[in-house]
Amino acid sequence: MKKTGLLASAAILGLALSSGPASAEVKRTGAGSASAKPKTAAGAATGDPLAWQNKALSADARANLLVKAMTLDEKLAVVTSYYGTQGDWNQYRDPLARLQSAGFVKGVPRLNFAPQWQTDAGSGVATQGVARPDLQRTALPSGILTASTWNPDMAAKGGAMIGAEARASGFNTMLAGGVNLLREPGNGRNFEYGGEDPLLAGTMVGAIVRGIQSNRIITTVKHYAFNDQETKRNTVNIMIDEPSARMSDLLAFQIAIERGNPGAIMCSYNLVNEEWACQNEWLLNKVLKKDWGYRGFVMSDWGGMHDTVKNALHGLDQEAGVQNPADYVYREKLKAAIDDKTVPVAVLDDKVRRIARSLIASGAADDVPTADNPIDFTAHEKVAQADAEEGIVLLKNDGHILPLAGSAKRIAIIGGHADVGVLTGGGSAQVYPRGGSAVSGEGPKNWPGPHVYAPSSPMKALQAERPDASIDYASGRDLAEAADAAKKADVAIVFVTQWTAEGMDFPLTLPDNQDAIIDAVARANPNVIVVLETGGPVLMPWIDRVKGAVEAWYPGSKGGEAIARTLTGKVNPSGHLPATFGRAATDWPRATIDGAQYPEKQVFDVRFTEGAAVGYKWFDKNGIKPLFPFGHGLSYTSFNQSGLKAAAKAGTITASFTVRNTGSLRGKQVAQIYVAPVAGGWEAPKRLGGFAKLDLAPGQAKSASVTIDPRLLGMWDDKRPGWTVKAGKYRVTLAASATDPGTSVIVAVPASHLPAGRGAGK
Ligand code: BGC
């Protein structure tokens, strides 16, 4: 890129900063004024380099003082993260880094500014690669399971639990908060994310982030943005128009950021509209920092940087995850760019200020974590179990085969290693649960493998729940043996698994001939229940031949107990799908994920032609009948939703309604509000506008009301940047899934316009 272009970028950055306190500081300090004495901040006039530690000052004032007290080399240290793990391939192995972790940023000991100890990920404290000994920690269920709870309070509790383990393990930065939309059902990282809808994903992931940060530490929201496939993730160039971008993945990020207030954003590996995300001026400086007014810092995904000057000027604050000193993009190269004035020192100051501010505002800078503190695993595993018990989805329940009847005395459990454990997802998010993996020697030997099973056996848990029954296990490796076990039983429960992981994408067909096992079992016994442990949607060619199906995702440290209690009815299932399950790969916009055929370094395009019509919006728009729709989830009781009223108020719609438990068991229902302009004209026939999860005793009724985020009534308007809500009639529907016709009312809404950064919840 030409120099003029880069200087123009710096000017945009200056503009982007001109609205908040940080910008005032940029203007005050100017280039090269690191030693100028601050005039306004209390305690600073003394020139005391430790004045930033004065807790009576605001986080902004303290961050400014810290930046002023730092030398250039100290600033460069704060914008550089090293690998933390002790793997042989890691050339740093800094003695201060905490073992098994992803990142380490040197602090500034002279100024009492602590290092940043960074650990993955969204389901708990991870162990990098196959680093040994593994750091055993509580595995919260996968992100997609937590999204399936549709219960932000539950998500916040889970976040608080994993954040507490991060702090107790000596980490002040979690690399959690994955909120990429499920556009590709085969994306290997869907298990880490919050599903296909921007409101649901943003709300649930924002709640996890809030929970994590309640421990006086920070977390990221990641991977910004459009990192919706893993295949050739470093070279895939995602092409998407701005309105579609703003109304889909970016809206999920925006909502998660508003709700969770994360200390950092991790930019992604891929290119977006022909520029790498971590040096993408539009994504970082324009959308994130200017339009949304984001005040935290941007860290790169591990090794996701390309060009020192572009990274620096286009909004990347901290470089992370380089394995070889020669590959560094910041450090010496950034110093040289500052020396020759290609990058103004004020730009570096802004990066350091953002990092310092996040750590100070969260409490992490004052309350520095120490490693190896005791963890109450029993209490934490209860949190993981409660999450699993609200997020497991009962997909199908013909003839009330579930909960298991007392008369089912002979139960055959088949496959999925259900005798010993439950599956977890692989890659950087890999948590090694307490007790280590229940299965060894399966899957890739090296990262992102191997397959790790939490030692929480559904079979043993079921035996504990049902001491009156005889419960036997067959591995499922031998079809005849599986059929034989089924034949001898009153009911057969087949466990099927689909391991997914970072760095790869996966077919939608279950691996290892598992469809054939279900077929063989279904031929042998009419009473078959399938329990799925998958990372996302899979195809179920056998669905009509089984009576029950339960999606347990990766259910975490106590997943076996949660599954058993769901099967027996101790837990009344209340999870609802955060993503559509199709009948064939061709139901989605792209039947296969592109990229495998290209050479390593070749950039290639993937055009998101579906735009913002992601998931159920795509299915709806194209009249495709899903296998199980977004929002679907059965219960052992029944509910009636009624009394829908909706009114236009303050530029949006508030809907109220009543839900009654019409059955004989206590249960939770997720009431869903969908919205659409009567005249059409949106990217899809309707959008999720709000939801409420209600806990109801038998016969009990509760009323609830939801206010629709006004952005969900509008279309992104390129001409007048912001959200334009058209005057007209809107249909508001109260339903139990995206395909449930439910009941509707029509509301007239006046025209309005919302600026890019302002919406509900800010
Ligand atoms: C992943 C990130 C992760 C980082 C550090 C990258 O490969 O994409 O999600 O936080 O590694 O482990």
XYZ file of C-alpha atoms and ligand atoms in Angstrom, residues 83 102 120 128 175 189 192 222-223 227 233 266 269 301-302 428 447 502, ligand 1:
30
model
C 3.259 -18.257 23.294
C -1.770 -19.710 24.982
C -8.191 -20.281 26.124
C -2.510 -25.984 24.568
C -9.579 -16.066 25.080
C -15.587 -24.636 15.538
C -17.377 -22.994 20.430
C -13.656 -13.515 18.940
C -12.971 -14.173 16.011
C -14.235 -16.643 10.384
C -8.771 -20.021 7.290
C -9.594 -10.999 18.849
C -7.211 -15.119 10.374
C -5.467 -14.326 16.500
C -2.307 -16.359 16.973
C -7.226 -24.471 21.317
C -3.165 -30.797 17.805
C -10.401 -26.112 15.324
C -7.344 -19.791 17.805
C -7.823 -18.859 18.894
C -7.059 -19.120 20.166
C -5.581 -18.959 19.885
C -4.709 -19.180 21.107
C -5.840 -19.781 17.656
O -5.422 -20.858 16.871
O -7.962 -19.474 16.593
O -9.191 -19.023 19.109
O -7.499 -18.273 21.187
O -5.194 -19.880 18.901
O -4.671 -20.495 21.458
